[in-house]
XYZ file of C-alpha atoms in Angstrom:
518
model
C 76.668 18.700 36.677
C 73.795 19.115 34.221
C 76.020 17.986 31.332
C 77.516 15.030 33.186
C 75.439 12.444 31.316
C 75.155 14.365 28.025
C 77.928 12.444 26.298
C 76.731 13.426 22.840
C 77.471 17.122 23.380
C 81.250 16.866 22.812
C 82.500 14.641 19.979
C 85.942 13.757 18.645
C 86.715 13.119 14.991
C 87.799 9.590 14.150
C 90.449 8.770 11.557
C 87.620 7.809 9.155
C 86.050 11.289 9.459
C 83.023 10.490 11.646
C 82.394 12.194 14.987
C 81.806 10.086 18.106
C 81.793 10.636 21.840
C 85.060 9.859 23.577
C 83.635 6.897 25.517
C 82.791 5.126 22.227
C 86.239 5.492 20.651
C 89.473 3.524 20.768
C 93.065 4.664 20.395
C 95.578 2.526 18.537
C 99.051 2.908 20.035
C 100.740 1.553 16.906
C 99.345 3.907 14.262
C 98.544 6.609 16.905
C 95.057 7.323 15.574
C 91.539 7.370 16.962
C 89.390 4.424 15.902
C 85.622 4.013 16.054
C 83.559 0.814 15.789
C 83.658 1.054 11.978
C 87.479 1.175 11.954
C 88.040 -2.050 13.892
C 87.516 -5.738 13.124
C 85.497 -7.856 15.549
C 86.852 -11.280 16.491
C 84.914 -13.688 18.714
C 87.153 -15.081 21.457
C 84.685 -17.307 23.302
C 80.997 -18.124 23.445
C 79.280 -18.715 26.773
C 75.900 -18.770 28.470
C 75.261 -15.566 30.463
C 73.313 -17.499 33.112
C 75.409 -20.589 33.938
C 78.713 -19.416 32.304
C 79.063 -22.583 30.272
C 82.035 -22.070 27.958
C 82.051 -23.786 24.558
C 84.233 -23.752 21.494
C 82.965 -22.142 18.320
C 82.113 -25.367 16.490
C 80.309 -26.773 19.540
C 78.257 -23.594 19.953
C 77.296 -23.671 16.273
C 76.202 -27.305 16.641
C 73.905 -26.275 19.494
C 72.625 -23.340 17.427
C 74.187 -20.902 19.938
C 71.739 -21.911 22.660
C 72.277 -23.321 26.131
C 70.728 -26.672 26.986
C 70.455 -25.987 30.729
C 69.078 -22.431 30.961
C 65.792 -21.072 29.662
C 64.181 -17.678 29.214
C 60.597 -16.757 29.910
C 58.585 -16.561 26.667
C 56.464 -13.725 28.092
C 58.960 -11.289 29.632
C 62.282 -12.817 28.457
C 63.722 -13.097 31.984
C 65.623 -16.153 33.162
C 63.433 -19.014 34.343
C 64.091 -20.602 37.743
C 63.929 -24.362 38.329
C 61.642 -25.265 41.209
C 61.183 -28.663 42.871
C 58.033 -30.151 44.331
C 56.886 -33.498 45.691
C 54.127 -35.552 44.151
C 52.380 -38.370 46.019
C 52.058 -41.655 44.152
C 48.786 -43.633 44.354
C 49.076 -46.627 46.720
C 47.771 -49.994 45.438
C 44.471 -51.113 46.975
C 45.716 -54.686 47.526
C 48.144 -53.464 50.187
C 45.404 -51.838 52.239
C 42.612 -54.468 51.976
C 42.116 -58.109 52.843
C 40.567 -60.824 50.674
C 37.432 -60.815 52.827
C 36.882 -57.078 52.321
C 35.311 -57.685 48.955
C 32.228 -59.270 50.582
C 31.523 -56.198 52.703
C 29.952 -52.940 51.555
C 31.698 -50.053 49.901
C 31.617 -47.931 53.062
C 33.454 -50.568 55.061
C 36.144 -50.796 52.388
C 36.723 -47.065 52.453
C 37.034 -47.094 56.199
C 39.602 -49.878 56.080
C 41.694 -48.054 53.440
C 41.684 -44.727 55.252
C 42.526 -46.336 58.550
C 45.403 -48.185 57.025
C 46.862 -44.959 55.617
C 46.446 -43.107 58.858
C 47.843 -45.968 60.898
C 51.433 -45.125 60.052
C 52.172 -46.207 56.478
C 53.935 -43.417 54.565
C 52.578 -42.475 51.147
C 55.397 -42.784 48.565
C 56.449 -39.403 47.100
C 58.528 -38.420 44.125
C 60.417 -35.178 43.475
C 59.671 -33.450 40.178
C 60.829 -30.144 38.682
C 59.191 -27.331 36.720
C 60.228 -23.928 35.403
C 58.834 -20.660 36.757
C 59.460 -16.969 36.161
C 59.957 -14.816 39.241
C 58.960 -11.629 37.392
C 55.706 -12.336 35.549
C 54.825 -15.563 37.459
C 54.662 -17.634 34.284
C 55.428 -21.332 34.677
C 55.467 -24.439 32.570
C 52.314 -25.582 34.361
C 50.392 -22.742 32.682
C 50.809 -24.487 29.321
C 50.166 -27.925 30.878
C 53.743 -29.045 30.319
C 54.482 -32.154 32.344
C 56.877 -31.854 35.269
C 60.235 -33.472 34.658
C 61.735 -36.100 36.996
C 65.311 -34.791 36.577
C 66.995 -31.435 36.120
C 67.754 -30.129 32.638
C 65.528 -32.712 30.969
C 63.327 -30.297 29.050
C 63.499 -31.027 25.362
C 63.279 -28.494 22.599
C 59.929 -27.973 20.972
C 59.387 -29.977 17.800
C 59.632 -27.919 14.632
C 57.333 -29.081 11.861
C 59.419 -27.214 9.273
C 62.773 -28.722 10.278
C 62.852 -31.176 7.367
C 62.194 -28.404 4.866
C 64.909 -26.228 6.397
C 67.456 -29.044 6.185
C 66.617 -29.659 2.527
C 67.099 -26.000 1.652
C 70.288 -25.814 3.698
C 71.856 -28.771 1.909
C 70.719 -27.418 -1.445
C 72.338 -24.027 -0.964
C 75.478 -25.587 0.482
C 75.939 -27.530 -2.741
C 75.380 -24.400 -4.810
C 77.925 -22.472 -2.720
C 80.484 -25.278 -3.146
C 80.038 -25.372 -6.904
C 80.295 -21.582 -7.176
C 83.510 -21.631 -5.142
C 84.981 -24.286 -7.412
C 84.046 -22.192 -10.432
C 85.804 -19.126 -8.997
C 88.899 -21.160 -8.151
C 88.936 -22.713 -11.624
C 88.883 -19.291 -13.266
C 91.530 -18.045 -10.858
C 94.037 -20.829 -11.551
C 93.246 -21.434 -15.236
C 96.243 -19.536 -16.564
C 98.794 -20.924 -18.969
C 101.611 -20.196 -16.569
C 100.014 -22.208 -13.765
C 99.134 -25.108 -16.061
C 102.729 -25.350 -17.199
C 103.965 -25.179 -13.619
C 101.657 -27.913 -12.352
C 103.720 -30.915 -13.603
C 106.845 -29.651 -11.914
C 104.968 -28.829 -8.733
C 103.257 -32.184 -8.456
C 106.347 -34.273 -9.133
C 108.330 -35.912 -6.388
C 110.400 -33.789 -4.101
C 113.763 -32.849 -5.487
C 116.878 -34.195 -3.870
C 118.023 -30.615 -3.308
C 114.931 -29.933 -1.148
C 116.768 -30.667 2.049
C 114.553 -28.640 4.404
C 111.115 -29.397 2.854
C 110.546 -25.955 1.353
C 108.779 -27.378 -1.723
C 106.127 -29.239 0.281
C 103.610 -26.319 0.318
C 104.088 -25.878 -3.435
C 103.413 -29.575 -3.990
C 100.223 -29.495 -1.931
C 99.047 -26.389 -3.763
C 99.662 -28.057 -7.117
C 97.629 -31.091 -6.094
C 94.697 -28.934 -5.016
C 94.724 -26.730 -8.100
C 95.051 -29.710 -10.449
C 91.756 -31.034 -9.148
C 90.155 -27.623 -9.513
C 91.240 -27.238 -13.120
C 89.874 -30.660 -14.034
C 86.493 -30.051 -12.345
C 83.605 -29.157 -14.677
C 82.279 -25.640 -14.842
C 79.114 -24.459 -13.136
C 77.085 -24.646 -16.331
C 78.396 -28.074 -17.378
C 78.138 -29.895 -14.015
C 74.807 -31.582 -13.327
C 72.713 -30.450 -10.377
C 71.024 -33.457 -8.780
C 69.203 -31.309 -6.223
C 67.096 -29.444 -8.775
C 65.068 -32.565 -9.626
C 64.464 -33.692 -6.025
C 63.933 -30.338 -4.276
C 60.313 -29.271 -4.352
C 59.739 -25.515 -4.777
C 57.633 -23.635 -2.278
C 53.967 -23.095 -3.019
C 53.100 -19.374 -3.046
C 49.910 -18.176 -1.415
C 47.793 -16.388 -3.993
C 44.574 -15.894 -2.046
C 44.219 -14.840 1.575
C 41.032 -15.481 3.446
C 39.433 -12.164 4.465
C 39.113 -11.335 8.132
C 35.677 -11.564 9.662
C 34.456 -8.124 10.717
C 32.489 -9.511 13.678
C 35.510 -11.308 15.122
C 36.506 -8.486 17.472
C 32.916 -7.744 18.441
C 32.121 -11.228 19.674
C 32.270 -11.994 23.363
C 34.294 -15.157 22.785
C 37.338 -13.215 21.552
C 39.886 -12.427 24.300
C 42.768 -10.076 23.517
C 44.645 -11.103 26.647
C 45.270 -14.551 25.208
C 46.962 -13.266 22.056
C 50.751 -13.144 21.856
C 52.655 -10.036 20.912
C 54.885 -9.637 17.871
C 58.004 -9.914 20.062
C 56.795 -13.157 21.627
C 56.099 -14.653 18.220
C 59.466 -13.669 16.786
C 61.271 -15.109 19.803
C 59.817 -18.480 18.746
C 60.235 -17.908 15.049
C 59.998 -21.627 14.219
C 56.515 -21.995 15.726
C 55.176 -18.417 16.046
C 52.362 -19.190 18.516
C 49.201 -17.108 18.247
C 47.875 -17.636 21.780
C 49.570 -17.538 25.166
C 48.757 -21.164 25.964
C 51.164 -22.315 23.232
C 54.216 -20.440 24.510
C 57.196 -22.663 25.236
C 60.344 -21.987 27.332
C 63.093 -20.457 25.219
C 66.610 -21.829 25.383
C 69.052 -19.157 26.535
C 71.093 -17.535 23.773
C 74.867 -17.667 23.992
C 76.746 -14.414 24.269
C 80.352 -13.830 23.289
C 83.498 -12.013 24.291
C 84.945 -10.096 21.378
C 88.367 -8.655 20.714
C 88.733 -5.664 18.419
C 91.554 -5.208 15.957
C 92.647 -2.103 14.059
C 92.002 -2.373 10.316
C 94.968 -0.197 9.397
C 97.841 -1.793 11.318
C 96.175 -5.124 12.285
C 96.943 -4.739 16.018
C 94.528 -5.350 18.871
C 92.980 -2.353 20.600
C 90.725 -4.417 22.892
C 91.448 -7.919 24.173
C 89.334 -9.429 27.002
C 90.223 -12.348 29.224
C 89.123 -15.682 27.720
C 87.320 -16.831 30.867
C 83.627 -15.800 30.901
C 83.709 -15.221 34.676
C 86.405 -12.521 34.460
C 85.609 -8.941 33.517
C 89.229 -7.820 33.172
C 90.998 -7.053 29.918
C 94.370 -8.151 28.663
C 94.485 -5.049 26.464
C 92.162 -2.089 26.917
C 93.026 0.879 24.706
C 89.967 3.059 25.071
C 90.459 6.618 23.858
C 89.299 7.838 27.267
C 92.575 6.597 28.790
C 94.855 8.446 26.337
C 93.036 11.630 25.276
C 91.908 14.468 27.596
C 88.164 14.578 28.155
C 86.369 17.849 27.377
C 82.909 18.837 28.618
C 80.718 21.915 28.714
C 80.777 23.622 32.088
C 78.932 26.883 31.468
C 77.322 28.880 28.690
C 75.244 32.080 28.915
C 71.923 32.972 27.379
C 72.825 33.178 23.716
C 73.209 36.460 21.869
C 73.078 36.470 18.070
C 75.149 39.648 17.648
C 77.883 39.510 20.318
C 80.475 36.964 21.432
C 79.206 34.626 24.126
C 81.725 33.611 26.852
C 81.645 29.894 27.668
C 83.576 27.655 30.036
C 84.894 24.190 29.118
C 86.327 21.619 31.526
C 89.311 19.419 30.581
C 90.257 16.296 32.520
C 93.507 14.401 32.043
C 92.912 10.628 32.229
C 96.575 9.655 31.855
C 98.807 8.582 34.738
C 101.480 11.036 33.658
C 101.758 14.773 33.232
C 100.448 16.093 29.909
C 100.959 19.375 28.107
C 97.896 20.406 26.111
C 97.914 22.961 23.301
C 94.758 24.616 22.016
C 94.243 25.914 18.470
C 91.422 27.564 16.611
C 90.526 26.541 13.066
C 91.952 29.737 11.557
C 95.314 29.197 13.259
C 95.667 25.752 11.665
C 94.896 27.258 8.264
C 97.597 29.884 8.774
C 100.202 27.249 9.655
C 99.464 25.335 6.432
C 101.591 22.361 7.477
C 99.067 19.494 7.482
C 97.012 19.503 4.271
C 94.867 16.554 5.327
C 93.865 18.303 8.547
C 93.128 21.541 6.659
C 90.865 19.697 4.196
C 88.893 18.165 7.053
C 88.595 21.577 8.728
C 87.301 23.199 5.546
C 84.649 20.504 5.074
C 83.619 20.814 8.707
C 83.407 24.593 8.561
C 81.432 24.566 5.326
C 78.795 21.916 6.027
C 78.448 21.490 9.810
C 79.618 24.451 11.903
C 77.164 27.259 12.672
C 79.426 29.357 14.914
C 83.028 30.433 15.335
C 84.915 29.424 18.475
C 87.777 31.675 19.577
C 90.206 31.524 22.503
C 91.407 34.527 24.537
C 95.161 34.201 24.055
C 96.983 34.333 20.728
C 100.491 33.063 21.647
C 101.780 30.176 23.742
C 98.305 28.798 24.378
C 99.391 25.674 26.265
C 98.436 24.322 29.669
C 99.917 21.570 31.796
C 97.645 18.892 33.196
C 98.375 16.998 36.376
C 98.404 13.168 36.138
C 95.174 11.418 37.045
C 96.395 9.824 40.287
C 95.577 10.177 43.949
C 97.329 13.399 45.029
C 99.922 13.571 47.786
C 102.000 16.417 49.263
C 104.320 16.543 46.260
C 101.395 16.679 43.856
C 99.825 19.493 45.856
C 102.987 21.581 45.553
C 103.199 20.837 41.838
C 99.571 21.833 41.391
C 100.271 25.156 43.109
C 103.161 25.777 40.722
C 100.943 25.078 37.731
C 98.323 27.460 39.088
C 100.880 30.259 39.395
C 102.071 29.796 35.812
C 98.555 29.684 34.347
C 97.243 32.603 32.362
C 94.252 34.156 34.070
C 92.664 34.912 30.715
C 92.608 31.292 29.641
C 92.559 29.074 32.758
C 89.808 29.924 35.222
C 89.969 26.915 37.520
C 92.465 24.179 38.347
C 92.343 21.236 40.677
C 94.959 18.560 39.964
C 93.968 16.722 36.755
C 91.000 18.993 35.991
C 91.033 22.540 34.641
C 88.461 24.985 33.278
C 89.211 27.239 30.290
C 87.395 30.190 28.773
C 86.298 30.400 25.141
C 84.030 32.645 23.081
C 81.253 31.629 20.691
C 80.009 33.935 17.928
C 77.144 32.848 15.704
C 77.618 33.031 11.951
C 74.098 34.346 11.332
C 70.980 35.263 13.272
C 69.013 32.409 11.680
C 71.056 29.728 13.448
C 68.942 27.336 15.507
C 71.583 24.885 16.819
C 75.010 26.123 17.916
C 77.926 23.974 16.764
C 81.530 25.005 17.355
C 84.921 23.331 16.942
C 88.551 23.727 17.902
C 91.703 21.582 17.889
C 93.794 20.149 20.704
C 97.354 18.841 20.530
C 99.051 16.604 23.080
C 101.858 14.077 23.288
C 101.143 10.351 23.233
C 103.444 7.409 23.846
C 103.091 4.679 21.245
C 104.466 1.185 20.815
C 107.478 0.784 18.571
C 107.254 -1.833 15.813
C 109.091 -5.134 16.261
C 112.348 -5.230 14.342
C 114.645 -8.167 13.689
C 117.790 -6.387 14.934
C 117.306 -4.550 18.234
C 118.930 -1.151 18.414
C 119.129 1.542 20.991
C 116.700 3.726 19.030
C 114.028 1.048 18.535
C 114.048 0.092 22.228
C 112.733 3.524 23.212
C 108.960 4.070 23.033
C 107.593 6.127 20.155
C 106.403 9.595 21.203
C 104.520 11.924 18.916
C 102.338 14.998 19.127
C 98.867 14.264 17.769
C 96.009 16.639 16.979
C 92.282 16.033 17.305
C 89.285 18.007 16.041
C 86.704 18.599 18.789
C 83.087 19.279 17.790
C 80.896 20.799 20.522
C 77.117 20.971 20.406
C 76.003 23.809 22.685
C 72.334 23.174 21.976
C 69.582 25.396 20.562
C 69.816 29.163 20.680
C 66.710 29.486 22.856
C 68.172 27.259 25.561
C 68.531 29.022 28.951
C 71.922 29.742 30.461
C 73.791 26.921 32.172
C 74.407 27.635 35.858
C 77.944 28.765 36.658
C 79.955 26.536 38.959
C 80.347 27.789 42.543
C 84.152 27.820 42.270
C 83.930 30.183 39.263
C 81.251 32.502 40.596
């Protein structure tokens, strides 16, 4: 149980060569390879507010600068602000409470007449107003003297004094990007072959074009003809250069007064932190009294696509209120999970017996084969796998992992389902066929195997070992135009994975043996 949360101890090699924990990997069922976050393409499916679940299209979210107009975050602790309502009493006119003759009397008599009129049964008019408050740090909009709003969601964004300058720069660089794109397209289509083909492409549709197949060619010719006639980047005038004013650099900085922090008027509690300033990057307030509620950032649901075969490995539901997935191909659901169960106090001269646990996450029975690195070298069938093993053994590994048996080192794993009477009998059969030298413990989808670790040298500080597993996976056959009996069957293949295990430092004490193995 001590290694339950140590996910970094056992890592699997991705198809790109990097080692990641199994919970951070994906498995593509089309190319039958492990994929990490660097081997997939991210695609944004929807953008929504995590507080009110407002769902917007991409162009609408970009127009709002990926911020919600109804929800706000606390500028101090970044928690969600709560809208609170309160009643305010409006001042009653004096003419309703006094008579024309009251002006001739003294001030005390007038006050008595007003108070008696209010107490006599006339209700003071009230108005409901709203303000924002944080339930964590107790910050509210009243702390910065922000006026209460008469309606919900009527808080406006804080004015940015640099907004005009930002818009000028944005338009300037947009024009430069457009001109650079036209220059690239002009060089791309400025071939003699394309120039000669333009007249025929831009002419009227031929009478033989019965099904409109030449329409895309015609549109392409019209676009490229305009590109070829456009001036180059050096020849075209740039009207923005004359109107855009360059920024004025700061050459001298006023030195800080040494007595500033020693004076009694300076209060550190009123200064904002770096995080609070960067959250309001447009204003960057220096004191707490200038903090303003932050509009909630939109979050997104992303689908992940394999770079090699261009198929999805992760596809969530489009609705922001659903946490289900249309397609969820995590490697944890297709590859057996391996963890460290026991290791002794390390010896630098002898082989150290260790125990590893293997859990089958599939809903079907799996046969797992175990190989050492030397056995794969002796087979000499997969050169790519051998090259990766040699690099791993030369630069990373500090120990040699061996397994007790030398022939027919395969174990059967029970499916990861709720067991019944039939599964119990099948588990008993598996237990009888297991080799006592290799399998030490079995309980349905989980087994424990024995291995030995021998350090390469006595100067090793961190123990790293590796071995290889092989199991059968069921893939998805590619779509073909003519269905056949062979293509209708799912693709099955035996795949191999390199497992890198970090047993920790050599001076680490022994890991307690499980009670079922004692």
